Amino acid sequence: MIGIFDSGYGGLSVMRQIRRLMPEYDYLYLGDNARAPYGPRSYDVVYHYTLQAVEALFARGCELVILACNTASAKALRTIQQHDLQRLGATRRVLGVIRPTVEAIGDITRTRHIGILATQGTVGSMSYNMEIAKLFPDIHVTAQACPMWVPLVEYGEYDTPGADYFVKKRIDAVMAADPLIDTLVLACTHYPLLMDKIRRHSPPAVKILPQGEIIAASLKDYLHRHPEMDTRLQRHGTARFLTTEDPQKFCESATIFMPHTDVQVERIQL
Ligand code: DGL
């Protein structure tokens, strides 16, 4: 199976696009809802939680795990790849979302000024700044933490006037910091649910870039380039869901991210 991990529901926005592009594979989603949000947590804690999640997905038959969570990709991916993967199974792989997102940015910005909207954890890690500096040293990056946005989505308040206030506040801040920005990257899996408001409060010429389609295209390309992995993946077109919190609650929220999907959920402990 292909495992998809997120701290909560947000990764479902990525999974939706992956399944849309590659419906034939079998997917296992894990949301660590009991311990979300990861955004404000320290490196050690995010690493420890993410490693537990990866181990749980491997133990259930995943050969490849996508860390759909930017915070986990920023704070745990490299350590897991370098220190844990050998022990967990040399042929298994863990991939993140930051590198593919950065690879896509180069062709999109014209002014070469971009804004990264993300959790405090992702912004504080400087992961986007470092990856962009490596691949596109000519691009000027302004990263803006949006601490209220994930709770607005997790608590179902993303379509309220309160959400307008917090979205406008952060968009105004990033555009004031660099008025030349022509692309805003939604570097958090939860933010696509705020898309209407982000669009409304951004200058019309600014492009808003969600990650789902980018990650899906990048995964397809990865599997094409790695037939040894591709042949190990089952193809029955199934999707199962695991949560560390209440399955009923997961089902209700999951339908917001993945409308018209039959969501079979099991609760696990990490
Ligand atoms: N899913 C996380 C991300 O993409 C945000 C939610 C959280 O803070 O746990 O960064």
GROMACS .gro file of N, CA and C and ligand atoms in nm, residues 5-11 29 32 35-41 67-73 97 118-122 147 150-151 154 186-191 211, ligand 1:
model
  130
    5PHE      N    1   0.050   1.008   0.558
    5PHE     CA    2   0.043   1.049   0.698
    5PHE      C    3   0.024   1.200   0.710
    6ASP      N    4  -0.062   1.238   0.803
    6ASP     CA    5  -0.074   1.379   0.840
    6ASP      C    6  -0.104   1.387   0.989
    7SER      N    7  -0.077   1.503   1.046
    7SER     CA    8  -0.107   1.522   1.188
    7SER      C    9  -0.258   1.513   1.212
    8GLY      N   10  -0.337   1.546   1.112
    8GLY     CA   11  -0.483   1.545   1.132
    8GLY      C   12  -0.555   1.516   1.002
    9TYR      N   13  -0.648   1.603   0.969
    9TYR     CA   14  -0.732   1.583   0.850
    9TYR      C   15  -0.669   1.640   0.723
   10GLY      N   16  -0.580   1.737   0.739
   10GLY     CA   17  -0.532   1.814   0.625
   10GLY      C   18  -0.476   1.730   0.512
   11GLY      N   19  -0.407   1.621   0.547
   11GLY     CA   20  -0.346   1.536   0.445
   11GLY      C   21  -0.450   1.476   0.351
   29TYR      N   22  -0.443   0.577   0.497
   29TYR     CA   23  -0.423   0.713   0.552
   29TYR      C   24  -0.417   0.703   0.704
   32ASP      N   25  -0.299   1.162   1.288
   32ASP     CA   26  -0.271   1.158   1.433
   32ASP      C   27  -0.356   1.264   1.503
   35ARG      N   28  -0.315   1.397   1.862
   35ARG     CA   29  -0.199   1.479   1.903
   35ARG      C   30  -0.179   1.601   1.814
   36ALA      N   31  -0.274   1.623   1.719
   36ALA     CA   32  -0.267   1.744   1.634
   36ALA      C   33  -0.310   1.864   1.717
   37PRO      N   34  -0.263   1.985   1.687
   37PRO     CA   35  -0.173   2.017   1.576
   37PRO      C   36  -0.026   1.995   1.611
   38TYR      N   37   0.052   1.966   1.507
   38TYR     CA   38   0.196   1.951   1.522
   38TYR      C   39   0.268   2.087   1.511
   39GLY      N   40   0.201   2.183   1.446
   39GLY     CA   41   0.265   2.311   1.414
   39GLY      C   42   0.347   2.374   1.525
   40PRO      N   43   0.292   2.387   1.646
   40PRO     CA   44   0.369   2.453   1.751
   40PRO      C   45   0.466   2.361   1.825
   41ARG      N   46   0.474   2.233   1.789
   41ARG     CA   47   0.557   2.139   1.868
   41ARG      C   48   0.704   2.143   1.829
   67LEU      N   49   0.478   1.171   0.376
   67LEU     CA   50   0.449   1.262   0.487
   67LEU      C   51   0.377   1.382   0.426
   68ALA      N   52   0.244   1.377   0.424
   68ALA     CA   53   0.167   1.485   0.362
   68ALA      C   54   0.175   1.612   0.446
   69CYS      N   55   0.213   1.597   0.572
   69CYS     CA   56   0.220   1.710   0.665
   69CYS      C   57   0.350   1.788   0.643
   70ASN      N   58   0.337   1.916   0.617
   70ASN     CA   59   0.457   2.000   0.598
   70ASN      C   60   0.542   2.006   0.724
   71THR      N   61   0.475   2.014   0.838
   71THR     CA   62   0.547   2.025   0.965
   71THR      C   63   0.631   1.899   0.987
   72ALA      N   64   0.572   1.783   0.961
   72ALA     CA   65   0.646   1.657   0.976
   72ALA      C   66   0.756   1.648   0.870
   73SER      N   67   0.726   1.692   0.748
   73SER     CA   68   0.829   1.690   0.642
   73SER      C   69   0.946   1.780   0.681
   97VAL      N   70   0.679   1.650   0.139
   97VAL     CA   71   0.607   1.737   0.045
   97VAL      C   72   0.683   1.867   0.011
  118ALA      N   73   0.248   2.904   0.612
  118ALA     CA   74   0.266   2.773   0.676
  118ALA      C   75   0.247   2.783   0.827
  119THR      N   76   0.263   2.670   0.893
  119THR     CA   77   0.255   2.669   1.040
  119THR      C   78   0.382   2.733   1.098
  120GLN      N   79   0.376   2.764   1.229
  120GLN     CA   80   0.496   2.819   1.295
  120GLN      C   81   0.613   2.721   1.282
  121GLY      N   82   0.582   2.591   1.296
  121GLY     CA   83   0.687   2.489   1.292
  121GLY      C   84   0.757   2.487   1.158
  122THR      N   85   0.679   2.492   1.050
  122THR     CA   86   0.739   2.488   0.916
  122THR      C   87   0.818   2.616   0.890
  147PRO      N   88  -0.072   3.099   1.247
  147PRO     CA   89  -0.102   3.005   1.354
  147PRO      C   90  -0.250   2.973   1.376
  150VAL      N   91  -0.491   2.655   1.105
  150VAL     CA   92  -0.518   2.512   1.125
  150VAL      C   93  -0.633   2.491   1.224
  151PRO      N   94  -0.633   2.556   1.341
  151PRO     CA   95  -0.748   2.540   1.431
  151PRO      C   96  -0.880   2.581   1.367
  154GLU      N   97  -0.963   2.272   1.168
  154GLU     CA   98  -0.989   2.153   1.252
  154GLU      C   99  -1.121   2.167   1.328
  186LEU      N  100   0.056   2.762  -0.048
  186LEU     CA  101  -0.016   2.711   0.069
  186LEU      C  102   0.062   2.590   0.121
  187ALA      N  103   0.161   2.618   0.207
  187ALA     CA  104   0.253   2.514   0.252
  187ALA      C  105   0.204   2.447   0.380
  188CYS      N  106   0.077   2.421   0.382
  188CYS     CA  107   0.015   2.346   0.491
  188CYS      C  108  -0.108   2.279   0.433
  189THR      N  109  -0.122   2.151   0.467
  189THR     CA  110  -0.228   2.070   0.406
  189THR      C  111  -0.368   2.118   0.439
  190HIS      N  112  -0.382   2.192   0.548
  190HIS     CA  113  -0.516   2.239   0.588
  190HIS      C  114  -0.563   2.359   0.507
  191TYR      N  115  -0.472   2.435   0.452
  191TYR     CA  116  -0.509   2.565   0.398
  191TYR      C  117  -0.599   2.562   0.274
  211GLN      N  118  -0.099   2.252  -0.261
  211GLN     CA  119   0.003   2.150  -0.287
  211GLN      C  120  -0.049   2.020  -0.347
  271DGL     N1  121  -0.079   1.927   0.849
  271DGL     C1  122   0.013   2.024   0.901
  271DGL     C2  123   0.101   2.082   0.790
  271DGL     O1  124   0.080   2.058   0.674
  271DGL     C3  125  -0.055   2.134   0.974
  271DGL     C4  126  -0.136   2.092   1.090
  271DGL     C5  127  -0.063   2.085   1.219
  271DGL     O2  128  -0.011   2.187   1.267
  271DGL     O3  129  -0.062   1.977   1.274
  271DGL     O4  130   0.193   2.154   0.822
   0.00000   0.00000   0.00000
